[in-house]
Coordinates of C-alpha atoms in Angstrom, one line a residue:
V1477 CA -141.8 -10.9 12.1
G1478 CA -140.2 -14.2 11.2
P1479 CA -140.5 -17.5 12.8
M1480 CA -141.4 -17.6 16.5
R1481 CA -138.1 -19.4 17.2
D1482 CA -136.1 -16.5 15.9
V1483 CA -138.2 -14.1 17.8
L1484 CA -137.8 -15.9 21.0
N1485 CA -134.0 -16.2 20.4
R1486 CA -133.7 -12.5 19.9
I1487 CA -135.8 -11.8 23.0
V1488 CA -133.6 -14.1 25.1
N1489 CA -130.2 -13.1 23.7
D1490 CA -130.5 -9.6 22.2
E1491 CA -130.6 -6.5 24.2
P1492 CA -133.7 -4.4 23.5
V1493 CA -133.3 -1.6 21.1
R1494 CA -132.7 1.7 22.7
P1495 CA -135.5 4.2 22.3
S1496 CA -133.0 6.8 21.3
R1497 CA -132.3 4.8 18.3
V1498 CA -135.9 4.8 17.3
R1499 CA -136.6 8.4 18.2
K1500 CA -134.1 11.0 18.5
G1501 CA -134.1 13.4 21.3
I1502 CA -135.5 11.1 24.1
D1503 CA -134.0 12.0 27.4
R1504 CA -131.2 9.6 28.5
D1505 CA -132.6 9.3 32.1
L1506 CA -136.0 8.4 30.7
E1507 CA -134.4 6.0 28.3
A1508 CA -132.5 4.4 31.2
I1509 CA -135.9 3.9 33.2
V1510 CA -137.4 2.2 30.1
L1511 CA -134.3 0.0 29.5
R1512 CA -134.3 -1.1 33.2
C1513 CA -137.9 -2.2 32.9
L1514 CA -136.8 -4.4 29.9
R1515 CA -133.8 -6.1 31.7
K1516 CA -133.7 -9.7 31.1
E1517 CA -132.3 -10.5 34.5
P1518 CA -135.0 -10.2 37.1
H1519 CA -132.7 -8.8 39.8
R1520 CA -131.7 -6.0 37.4
R1521 CA -135.3 -4.9 36.8
Y1522 CA -137.5 -2.8 39.2
Q1523 CA -138.6 -5.2 41.9
T1524 CA -141.9 -3.4 42.6
A1525 CA -144.1 -0.8 40.9
G1526 CA -143.4 1.5 43.8
E1527 CA -139.7 1.3 43.0
L1528 CA -140.5 2.2 39.4
G1529 CA -142.8 5.0 40.5
R1530 CA -140.2 6.5 42.8
D1531 CA -137.6 6.5 40.0
I1532 CA -140.1 8.3 37.7
E1533 CA -140.7 10.9 40.4
R1534 CA -137.0 11.4 40.7
Y1535 CA -136.8 11.9 37.0
L1536 CA -139.6 14.4 37.1
S1537 CA -138.1 16.3 39.9
G1538 CA -134.7 16.3 38.2
E1539 CA -132.9 14.0 40.5
A1540 CA -130.6 11.2 39.6
V1541 CA -132.5 8.1 38.7
A1542 CA -131.6 4.7 39.9
A1543 CA -131.9 3.2 36.4
R1544 CA -128.6 4.7 35.3
S1545 CA -126.6 2.8 38.0
D1546 CA -125.5 0.1 35.5
S1547 CA -121.9 0.7 34.5
G1548 CA -120.3 0.2 31.2
L1549 CA -118.3 -2.6 32.6
Y1550 CA -121.6 -4.4 33.4
V1551 CA -122.9 -3.9 30.0
L1552 CA -119.6 -5.1 28.5
G1553 CA -119.7 -8.2 30.6
K1554 CA -123.2 -8.9 29.5
T1555 CA -122.1 -8.5 25.9
L1556 CA -119.2 -10.8 26.2
R1557 CA -121.2 -13.5 27.8
R1558 CA -123.8 -13.3 25.0
H1559 CA -121.0 -13.5 22.3
R1560 CA -118.6 -15.9 23.9
V1561 CA -117.2 -17.4 20.7
S1562 CA -116.8 -14.2 18.9
V1563 CA -115.2 -12.7 21.9
A1564 CA -112.8 -15.7 22.3
V1565 CA -111.8 -15.3 18.7
A1566 CA -111.4 -11.6 19.1
A1567 CA -109.5 -12.1 22.3
A1568 CA -107.2 -14.6 20.6
F1569 CA -106.8 -12.3 17.7
A1570 CA -106.1 -9.5 20.1
V1571 CA -103.5 -11.6 22.0
L1572 CA -101.9 -12.5 18.7
V1573 CA -101.9 -8.9 17.7
G1574 CA -100.5 -8.0 21.1
V1575 CA -97.8 -10.6 21.0
S1576 CA -96.9 -9.6 17.5
L1577 CA -96.8 -6.0 18.6
L1578 CA -94.6 -6.9 21.5
A1579 CA -92.3 -9.0 19.3
S1580 CA -92.2 -6.2 16.7
L1581 CA -91.5 -3.7 19.5
S1582 CA -88.7 -5.9 20.8
L1583 CA -87.2 -6.3 17.4
W1584 CA -87.6 -2.6 16.8
R1585 CA -85.8 -1.9 20.0
Q1586 CA -83.1 -4.4 19.1
A1587 CA -82.7 -2.9 15.7
A1588 CA -82.7 0.6 17.2
A1589 CA -80.0 -0.6 19.7
E1590 CA -78.0 -2.1 16.8
R1591 CA -78.5 1.1 14.9
D1592 CA -77.3 3.1 17.8
R1593 CA -74.3 0.9 18.3
A1594 CA -73.5 1.0 14.6
V1595 CA -73.9 4.8 14.7
A1596 CA -71.6 4.9 17.8
A1597 CA -69.1 2.6 16.1
Q1598 CA -69.2 4.7 13.0
R1599 CA -68.6 7.8 15.1
E1600 CA -65.8 6.1 16.9
Q1601 CA -64.4 4.9 13.6
D1602 CA -64.6 8.5 12.2
R1603 CA -62.9 9.7 15.4
L1604 CA -60.2 7.2 15.1
R1605 CA -59.8 7.9 11.4
T1606 CA -59.5 11.6 12.1
L1607 CA -57.0 10.8 14.8
A1608 CA -55.1 8.4 12.5
D1609 CA -55.1 11.1 9.8
A1610 CA -53.6 13.5 12.3
K1611 CA -51.0 11.0 13.4
A1612 CA -50.2 10.2 9.8
S1613 CA -49.8 13.9 9.1
E1614 CA -47.5 14.2 12.1
A1615 CA -45.6 11.1 11.0
E1616 CA -45.3 12.5 7.5
Q1617 CA -43.9 15.7 8.8
A1618 CA -41.5 13.8 11.1
R1619 CA -40.5 11.6 8.1
E1620 CA -39.8 14.7 6.0
I1621 CA -37.8 16.2 8.8
A1622 CA -35.9 12.9 9.3
E1623 CA -35.3 12.7 5.5
R1624 CA -33.9 16.3 5.5
E1625 CA -31.7 15.4 8.5
R1626 CA -30.6 12.2 6.8
I1627 CA -29.7 14.0 3.6
R1628 CA -27.9 16.6 5.6
A1629 CA -26.0 14.0 7.6
E1630 CA -25.2 12.1 4.4
N1631 CA -23.9 15.2 2.9
Q1632 CA -21.8 16.0 5.9
A1633 CA -20.6 12.4 6.1
E1634 CA -19.7 12.4 2.4
Q1635 CA -17.9 15.7 2.8
L1636 CA -15.9 14.3 5.8
R1637 CA -15.3 11.1 3.8
R1638 CA -13.8 13.1 0.9
T1639 CA -11.8 15.2 3.4
T1640 CA -10.5 12.0 5.0
Y1641 CA -9.6 10.6 1.6
L1642 CA -7.6 13.8 0.8
N1643 CA -5.9 13.6 4.2
R1644 CA -4.9 10.0 3.6
I1645 CA -3.6 10.9 0.1
A1646 CA -1.5 13.7 1.7
L1647 CA -0.2 11.3 4.4
A1648 CA 0.6 8.7 1.9
R1649 CA 2.5 11.1 -0.2
T1650 CA 4.5 12.3 2.8
A1651 CA 5.2 8.7 3.9
Y1652 CA 6.3 7.8 0.4
E1653 CA 8.6 10.8 0.1
Q1654 CA 10.2 9.8 3.4
R1655 CA 10.4 6.2 2.2
Y1656 CA 7.9 4.8 4.7
L1657 CA 6.5 2.6 2.0
T1658 CA 4.5 0.3 4.3
Q1659 CA 2.7 3.2 5.9
A1660 CA 2.1 4.7 2.4
Y1661 CA 0.6 1.4 1.2
Q1662 CA -1.6 1.1 4.3
L1663 CA -3.0 4.6 3.9
L1664 CA -3.7 4.1 0.2
E1665 CA -5.4 0.7 0.9
A1666 CA -7.7 2.5 3.4
C1667 CA -9.0 4.9 0.8
P1668 CA -12.6 4.1 -0.5
T1669 CA -12.5 2.6 -4.0
D1670 CA -15.1 5.0 -5.4
L1671 CA -13.0 8.1 -4.5
R1672 CA -9.7 6.9 -6.0
G1673 CA -8.6 9.2 -8.7
W1674 CA -5.4 9.7 -10.7
E1675 CA -3.5 10.8 -7.6
W1676 CA -4.3 7.5 -5.8
H1677 CA -3.2 5.4 -8.7
Y1678 CA -0.1 7.4 -9.1
L1679 CA 0.9 7.0 -5.4
S1680 CA -0.2 3.4 -5.4
R1681 CA 2.1 2.6 -8.3
L1682 CA 5.0 4.2 -6.5
S1683 CA 4.3 2.7 -3.1
R1684 CA 3.7 -0.8 -4.4
D1685 CA 7.4 -0.9 -5.2
P1686 CA 8.6 -2.1 -1.8
T1687 CA 12.2 -1.4 -2.5
L1688 CA 13.6 0.6 0.4
L1689 CA 17.0 0.9 -1.1
D1690 CA 18.1 0.4 -4.8
I1691 CA 21.6 1.4 -5.8
R1692 CA 24.1 0.4 -8.5
A1693 CA 26.7 -1.6 -6.6
D1694 CA 28.7 -2.9 -9.5
E1695 CA 28.9 -2.4 -13.2
G1696 CA 28.6 -6.1 -13.7
C1697 CA 27.1 -8.3 -11.1
V1698 CA 27.1 -8.6 -7.3
V1699 CA 27.7 -12.2 -6.1
S1700 CA 28.6 -11.7 -2.4
L1701 CA 27.2 -9.7 0.4
A1702 CA 27.9 -9.4 4.2
M1703 CA 26.5 -7.3 7.0
S1704 CA 28.7 -5.9 9.8
P1705 CA 27.8 -7.1 13.4
D1706 CA 26.5 -3.6 14.3
G1707 CA 24.3 -3.5 11.2
R1708 CA 25.7 -0.2 10.0
R1709 CA 27.8 -1.4 7.1
L1710 CA 27.3 -3.7 4.2
A1711 CA 30.0 -5.2 2.1
T1712 CA 29.5 -6.2 -1.5
G1713 CA 31.7 -8.2 -3.9
G1714 CA 31.2 -8.1 -7.6
C1715 CA 32.4 -9.4 -10.9
D1716 CA 34.9 -6.6 -11.2
G1717 CA 36.9 -7.8 -8.2
V1718 CA 36.1 -4.6 -6.2
I1719 CA 34.8 -4.8 -2.6
R1720 CA 32.6 -1.9 -1.6
V1721 CA 31.6 -1.0 1.9
W1722 CA 28.2 0.8 2.2
D1723 CA 26.3 2.7 4.9
S1724 CA 23.3 0.5 5.3
A1725 CA 21.0 3.4 6.2
T1726 CA 21.8 5.8 3.4
G1727 CA 23.2 3.5 0.7
T1728 CA 26.4 5.6 0.3
V1729 CA 29.8 4.0 -0.3
I1730 CA 32.0 4.3 2.8
K1731 CA 35.1 2.5 1.5
Q1732 CA 36.2 0.8 -1.7
L1733 CA 38.6 -2.1 -1.3
N1734 CA 40.7 -2.9 -4.4
G1735 CA 43.0 -5.9 -4.7
H1736 CA 41.2 -8.8 -6.2
A1737 CA 41.8 -9.5 -9.9
D1738 CA 38.6 -11.4 -10.5
Q1739 CA 35.1 -12.0 -9.2
V1740 CA 34.7 -11.8 -5.4
N1741 CA 32.8 -15.0 -4.5
A1742 CA 32.6 -14.7 -0.7
L1743 CA 32.6 -12.1 2.0
A1744 CA 32.4 -12.3 5.8
F1745 CA 32.7 -9.8 8.7
S1746 CA 34.4 -10.9 11.9
P1747 CA 32.1 -10.9 14.9
D1748 CA 33.7 -7.8 16.3
G1749 CA 33.5 -6.0 12.9
R1750 CA 37.3 -5.4 12.8
W1751 CA 38.0 -7.7 9.8
L1752 CA 36.4 -8.5 6.5
A1753 CA 37.4 -11.7 4.8
S1754 CA 37.1 -12.2 1.1
G1755 CA 37.5 -15.2 -1.3
S1756 CA 37.9 -14.7 -5.0
R1757 CA 38.1 -16.5 -8.3
D1758 CA 41.6 -15.0 -8.6
K1759 CA 42.6 -17.9 -6.1
T1760 CA 43.3 -15.5 -3.2
L1761 CA 42.0 -15.3 0.3
R1762 CA 42.4 -11.8 1.9
L1763 CA 41.8 -10.3 5.3
W1764 CA 40.8 -6.6 5.2
D1765 CA 40.6 -3.8 7.6
P1766 CA 37.3 -2.3 6.3
S1767 CA 38.0 1.1 7.9
T1768 CA 41.5 1.7 6.4
G1769 CA 41.4 -0.6 3.3
S1770 CA 44.6 -2.3 4.3
H1771 CA 44.7 -6.1 4.0
K1772 CA 46.9 -9.2 4.4
M1773 CA 47.1 -12.2 2.1
L1774 CA 46.2 -15.6 3.6
Q1775 CA 46.2 -17.7 0.4
E1776 CA 47.5 -17.0 -3.1
G1777 CA 47.9 -19.0 -6.3
K1778 CA 45.9 -22.1 -5.4
E1779 CA 42.3 -23.0 -6.2
Y1780 CA 39.6 -20.4 -6.2
L1781 CA 37.4 -20.0 -3.2
N1782 CA 33.6 -20.0 -3.0
A1783 CA 32.9 -19.6 0.8
V1784 CA 34.5 -18.0 3.9
R1785 CA 33.1 -17.8 7.4
F1786 CA 34.4 -16.6 10.8
S1787 CA 33.9 -18.6 13.9
P1788 CA 31.6 -17.0 16.6
D1789 CA 34.7 -16.1 18.7
G1790 CA 36.4 -14.5 15.7
N1791 CA 39.6 -16.4 16.1
C1792 CA 39.1 -18.9 13.3
L1793 CA 38.3 -18.4 9.6
A1794 CA 36.9 -21.3 7.6
A1795 CA 37.3 -21.3 3.8
G1796 CA 36.5 -23.7 1.0
G1797 CA 36.2 -23.9 -2.8
Q1798 CA 37.6 -25.6 -5.8
S1799 CA 40.1 -27.7 -3.8
R1800 CA 37.3 -29.6 -2.1
V1801 CA 39.2 -29.1 1.2
L1802 CA 37.9 -27.3 4.2
A1803 CA 40.7 -25.1 5.5
F1804 CA 40.8 -23.4 8.9
W1805 CA 42.9 -20.2 9.4
D1806 CA 44.1 -18.7 12.7
V1807 CA 43.1 -15.1 12.4
R1808 CA 45.5 -13.9 15.1
N1809 CA 48.7 -15.1 13.2
G1810 CA 47.3 -15.5 9.7
Q1811 CA 48.5 -19.2 9.6
I1812 CA 46.5 -22.2 8.4
S1813 CA 45.7 -24.3 11.5
R1814 CA 44.0 -27.4 9.9
T1815 CA 42.7 -28.7 6.7
T1816 CA 40.0 -31.4 6.2
P1817 CA 39.2 -33.1 2.9
A1818 CA 35.4 -32.5 2.8
H1819 CA 33.6 -33.3 -0.4
D1820 CA 33.9 -35.1 -3.7
K1821 CA 33.0 -31.9 -5.6
E1822 CA 34.1 -28.4 -4.9
I1823 CA 32.8 -26.7 -1.7
S1824 CA 30.1 -24.2 -2.4
C1825 CA 29.1 -22.8 1.0
I1826 CA 30.1 -22.8 4.7
A1827 CA 28.3 -21.9 8.0
Y1828 CA 29.3 -21.9 11.7
S1829 CA 26.7 -22.9 14.3
P1830 CA 25.9 -20.0 16.7
D1831 CA 27.7 -21.8 19.6
G1832 CA 30.8 -22.4 17.4
K1833 CA 30.9 -26.1 18.0
H1834 CA 30.1 -27.2 14.5
V1835 CA 30.9 -26.2 10.9
V1836 CA 28.6 -27.1 8.0
S1837 CA 29.7 -27.3 4.4
G1838 CA 27.9 -28.0 1.1
E1839 CA 29.1 -29.1 -2.3
L1840 CA 28.2 -28.3 -5.9
L1841 CA 26.7 -30.6 -8.5
N1842 CA 27.2 -34.3 -8.0
P1843 CA 25.6 -36.1 -10.9
S1844 CA 26.5 -39.5 -9.5
I1845 CA 24.1 -39.2 -6.5
G1846 CA 21.6 -36.6 -7.8
N1847 CA 21.3 -34.9 -4.5
C1848 CA 24.4 -33.3 -3.0
T1849 CA 25.8 -33.8 0.4
I1850 CA 25.7 -31.5 3.4
R1851 CA 28.3 -32.3 6.0
I1852 CA 28.4 -31.3 9.7
W1853 CA 31.9 -31.2 11.2
D1854 CA 33.2 -30.9 14.8
A1855 CA 34.8 -27.4 14.7
A1856 CA 37.4 -28.4 17.3
T1857 CA 38.6 -31.7 15.9
G1858 CA 37.6 -31.5 12.2
Q1859 CA 35.8 -34.9 12.5
S1860 CA 32.7 -35.5 10.5
V1861 CA 29.6 -35.6 12.8
R1862 CA 26.7 -36.2 10.3
N1863 CA 25.9 -36.2 6.6
L1864 CA 22.7 -34.8 5.2
L1865 CA 21.1 -35.3 1.8
G1866 CA 20.8 -31.8 0.5
P1867 CA 18.7 -30.3 -2.4
P1868 CA 19.1 -31.9 -5.8
G1869 CA 21.8 -30.7 -8.2
A1870 CA 23.8 -28.5 -5.8
V1871 CA 24.0 -27.0 -2.3
L1872 CA 24.4 -23.3 -3.0
S1873 CA 23.7 -21.8 0.4
I1874 CA 23.6 -22.8 4.1
A1875 CA 22.4 -20.9 7.2
F1876 CA 21.8 -21.8 10.8
S1877 CA 18.9 -20.4 12.7
P1878 CA 19.8 -18.0 15.5
D1879 CA 19.3 -20.6 18.2
G1880 CA 21.3 -23.2 16.2
T1881 CA 18.5 -25.8 16.3
R1882 CA 17.7 -25.6 12.5
L1883 CA 19.7 -25.6 9.4
A1884 CA 18.5 -24.3 6.1
A1885 CA 20.0 -25.3 2.7
G1886 CA 19.2 -23.9 -0.7
G1887 CA 20.1 -25.6 -3.9
G1888 CA 19.7 -26.4 -7.5
V1889 CA 17.2 -28.3 -9.6
S1890 CA 17.4 -31.9 -10.5
P1891 CA 20.1 -32.6 -13.1
T1892 CA 18.2 -35.6 -14.4
T1893 CA 14.7 -34.1 -14.9
R1894 CA 13.2 -31.0 -16.4
D1895 CA 11.8 -29.9 -13.0
A1896 CA 12.7 -26.3 -13.0
Q1897 CA 11.9 -25.5 -9.3
G1898 CA 14.8 -25.1 -6.9
T1899 CA 14.5 -26.6 -3.4
L1900 CA 15.0 -25.1 0.0
K1901 CA 15.3 -27.6 2.8
V1902 CA 15.2 -27.1 6.6
F1903 CA 16.7 -29.7 8.9
D1904 CA 16.9 -30.4 12.6
S1905 CA 20.6 -29.6 13.2
G1906 CA 20.7 -32.0 16.1
T1907 CA 19.1 -35.1 14.6
G1908 CA 19.5 -34.4 10.9
E1909 CA 15.7 -34.9 10.4
E1910 CA 14.3 -33.0 7.4
L1911 CA 11.7 -30.6 8.7
L1912 CA 10.6 -28.7 5.6
S1913 CA 11.1 -28.9 1.9
L1914 CA 10.1 -25.6 0.2
R1915 CA 9.6 -25.2 -3.5
G1916 CA 8.7 -22.1 -5.4
H1917 CA 11.8 -20.6 -7.0
E1918 CA 12.0 -21.2 -10.8
G1919 CA 15.7 -22.0 -10.8
F1920 CA 18.5 -22.3 -8.2
V1921 CA 18.1 -21.1 -4.6
D1922 CA 21.4 -19.3 -4.4
A1923 CA 21.1 -17.6 -1.0
V1924 CA 19.3 -18.2 2.2
A1925 CA 19.2 -16.5 5.6
F1926 CA 17.2 -16.7 8.9
S1927 CA 15.8 -13.5 10.4
P1928 CA 17.4 -12.4 13.7
D1929 CA 14.5 -13.9 15.7
G1930 CA 14.4 -17.1 13.7
T1931 CA 10.7 -16.8 12.6
L1932 CA 11.3 -15.9 9.0
L1933 CA 13.5 -17.3 6.2
A1934 CA 14.6 -15.3 3.2
S1935 CA 15.8 -16.9 0.0
A1936 CA 17.0 -15.5 -3.4
G1937 CA 16.8 -17.3 -6.7
V1938 CA 19.0 -17.3 -9.9
P1939 CA 18.2 -18.8 -13.3
R1940 CA 19.0 -22.3 -14.2
T1941 CA 21.5 -22.6 -17.0
P1942 CA 20.2 -21.0 -20.2
T1943 CA 20.7 -24.2 -22.2
F1944 CA 17.6 -25.6 -20.5
G1945 CA 15.5 -22.8 -22.1
L1946 CA 13.9 -21.7 -18.8
E1947 CA 13.0 -18.2 -17.7
S1948 CA 15.1 -16.5 -15.1
D1949 CA 14.1 -16.7 -11.4
R1950 CA 14.6 -13.1 -10.2
T1951 CA 12.7 -13.3 -7.0
L1952 CA 13.3 -12.8 -3.3
K1953 CA 11.0 -14.9 -1.1
I1954 CA 10.1 -14.6 2.5
W1955 CA 8.9 -17.8 4.2
N1956 CA 7.5 -18.7 7.6
A1957 CA 10.4 -20.6 9.1
A1958 CA 8.2 -22.8 11.2
T1959 CA 5.4 -23.8 8.8
G1960 CA 7.1 -23.3 5.4
E1961 CA 4.3 -20.9 4.3
E1962 CA 5.4 -18.6 1.5
L1963 CA 4.5 -15.2 2.9
Y1964 CA 5.3 -13.0 -0.1
T1965 CA 7.6 -12.6 -3.0
H1966 CA 9.6 -9.6 -4.3
S1967 CA 10.6 -9.3 -7.9
A1968 CA 14.2 -8.5 -6.9
H1969 CA 16.9 -8.7 -9.6
N1970 CA 16.7 -9.0 -13.3
R1971 CA 19.3 -11.7 -13.6
G1972 CA 18.7 -13.4 -10.2
G1973 CA 19.8 -12.8 -6.6
R1974 CA 23.1 -14.1 -5.3
A1975 CA 23.1 -13.1 -1.7
V1976 CA 20.7 -12.0 1.2
V1977 CA 21.3 -10.7 4.7
W1978 CA 19.0 -9.4 7.4
S1979 CA 19.2 -6.1 9.3
L1980 CA 19.9 -6.6 13.0
D1981 CA 16.3 -5.5 13.9
G1982 CA 14.8 -7.9 11.4
T1983 CA 12.8 -5.2 9.7
R1984 CA 14.7 -5.2 6.4
V1985 CA 16.3 -7.7 4.0
F1986 CA 19.2 -6.7 1.8
S1987 CA 19.8 -8.5 -1.4
A1988 CA 22.5 -8.4 -4.1
G1989 CA 22.1 -9.7 -7.6
M1990 CA 23.5 -10.5 -11.0
D1991 CA 22.1 -7.1 -12.2
G1992 CA 24.8 -5.4 -10.1
R1993 CA 22.3 -3.8 -7.8
L1994 CA 22.0 -3.7 -4.0
K1995 CA 18.5 -3.5 -2.7
S1996 CA 16.7 -3.4 0.7
W1997 CA 13.2 -4.7 1.3
P1998 CA 10.6 -4.6 4.2
S1999 CA 10.5 -7.9 6.0
T2000 CA 6.8 -7.9 6.8
L2001 CA 3.6 -7.7 4.9
P2002 CA 1.6 -4.5 5.1
S2003 CA -1.1 -4.7 7.7
E2004 CA -4.4 -2.8 8.2
A2005 CA -3.9 1.0 8.1
R2006 CA -4.2 2.9 11.4
V2007 CA -6.4 6.0 11.2
L2008 CA -5.4 8.9 13.5
Q2009 CA -8.5 10.7 14.5
G2010 CA -8.5 14.1 16.1
H2011 CA -8.7 16.8 13.5
S2012 CA -12.2 18.0 12.9
G2013 CA -11.2 19.8 9.7
S2014 CA -8.8 19.0 6.8
V2015 CA -5.2 18.1 7.5
L2016 CA -3.1 20.5 5.5
R2017 CA 0.4 19.2 6.2
I2018 CA 2.0 16.2 7.9
V2019 CA 5.7 15.3 8.5
F2020 CA 7.4 12.3 10.1
S2021 CA 10.1 12.6 12.8
P2022 CA 13.6 11.5 11.6
D2023 CA 13.3 8.2 13.5
G2024 CA 9.8 7.6 12.2
R2025 CA 8.2 7.2 15.6
R2026 CA 6.1 10.4 15.6
I2027 CA 4.0 12.3 13.1
A2028 CA 3.1 16.0 13.3
S2029 CA -0.1 17.2 11.5
C2030 CA -1.5 20.6 10.9
G2031 CA -5.3 21.2 10.7
A2032 CA -7.2 23.5 8.4
E2033 CA -10.8 24.6 7.9
I2034 CA -13.6 22.7 6.1
E2035 CA -15.9 24.6 3.8
G2036 CA -19.6 23.6 3.9
E2037 CA -22.5 23.3 6.3
L2038 CA -20.6 22.1 9.3
T2039 CA -20.9 23.9 12.6
T2040 CA -18.4 26.5 13.7
E2041 CA -16.8 24.0 16.1
Q2042 CA -16.4 21.5 13.3
A2043 CA -15.2 23.9 10.7
S2044 CA -12.4 25.4 12.9
D2045 CA -9.3 23.3 13.4
D2046 CA -6.1 25.2 13.4
A2047 CA -4.2 22.8 15.8
I2048 CA -0.9 21.1 15.4
R2049 CA -1.1 17.6 16.7
I2050 CA 1.7 15.1 17.5
W2051 CA 1.0 11.4 17.1
D2052 CA 2.7 8.1 18.1
T2053 CA 3.0 6.1 14.9
E2054 CA 3.2 2.8 16.7
T2055 CA 0.0 3.1 18.8
G2056 CA -1.8 5.9 17.0
A2057 CA -2.2 7.8 20.3
Q2058 CA -2.2 11.6 20.2
L2059 CA 0.7 12.8 22.3
T2060 CA 0.1 16.5 22.4
T2061 CA -1.7 19.4 20.7

């Protein structure tokens, strides 16, 4: 049975063995009575034999016995007290397991929540992707529609662009045929470069020749030119000694004046247009009636004349030339009224101031001083008022501005240098101050004239003497009279220009030259073309009015994908060429 200590320890600490474990089948109530008798706590055992007997009687009679009143909780408590250490360890382990389970449960719940959120986010992402795909599909469809519309619009725009090009070509052709060269040039310049075909280059070549009028005025050369006060007539004098009077608008000869035996160096209309004065190398000064061709001789058999000018009132005629004397003739009686020794060399040019108070004269080459003298005279007394140092070599042309405040003088090149450029000077006529010195002509500046409003200055050049081996200057130049800026240059006459005059409205410049031709040029540079918008279809025909102030245009249909409204244009429209406004339909 082992040592007594172990036996006693087991009796004290261990619960007695249940009878049912030793013998199967023992009744549980009976077993409970036995186990109560063996309780280690006295208060848990039967207190008296009578209490035990009564419990046995209850067993035998089938009643509930008092021995089974111990609960499982009591038994558990007893067990825990007997095994405190083991229970503490087990409890600690249970707590640890419980905490671990709680932590695991929390982590599981967090993971589940994260998983749920991830699933929700994925679902939202899938939803957004589906929505984005739908939007992308819609955008692609819209892009395809927009691309089709863009291509359609581009095709229509290109068709309209080509139609506009053809319309401009038609307008330019009509403008050229009616000699509106500036308008033709503007229309051609407005044509897109990528559409320009042979028709554009053909018309461009024609319209770039700015000559408004080009006629053979003399079989030899034209050295003098004059415009009538009303602007309707031009007079030219040539090497053959014949004076021709022209219609300035049509270029037809109105009258031919025969009488001079040699080159006509100078011409001048009287302010009322009644008389035409001429000076010639045949040493005669004549006064013509340009309407009838009759004339009277003022001078004959002396020195030849280079310049003639009427006074603004038309009563006096100033003339000068080889004699170096400035002579004044009374037009009313044909008698010479005064002579004034003027220069050391022969007189080359004369001009009256607009108010008639002064006369200006210039001289030919004066090698002793290099620059030639320009002299201003009192027209009433013949007294010298002021001397100006003119261009080098020679003073070949003189002109007052319309208001009389400026004096322009064109001349030759330096006789002492090989500088081939002629000089054009502009002076203050009141003080004699030199305002401008313009260079650009390759040779002599043989003619100069202010425009009617005084804003422009025209000059014509002739070649320097051939012995210098220089090319001919055959240009007509237009300058800004205030700044001296060269605005543009016309290649005018093959052998140089000898005379220039302006039309009364300032829109044209007439030039005469050594090639025997009389020409007319536009006085302004072409500006940006004006587009007349109104026709929705092609423009089939256009025509200018005789005065050039209106244009009539006739519409036609456009073939293609345009709408019915766009494709139908059978209207005749009238336009204002100055403003571009549509006047009527």
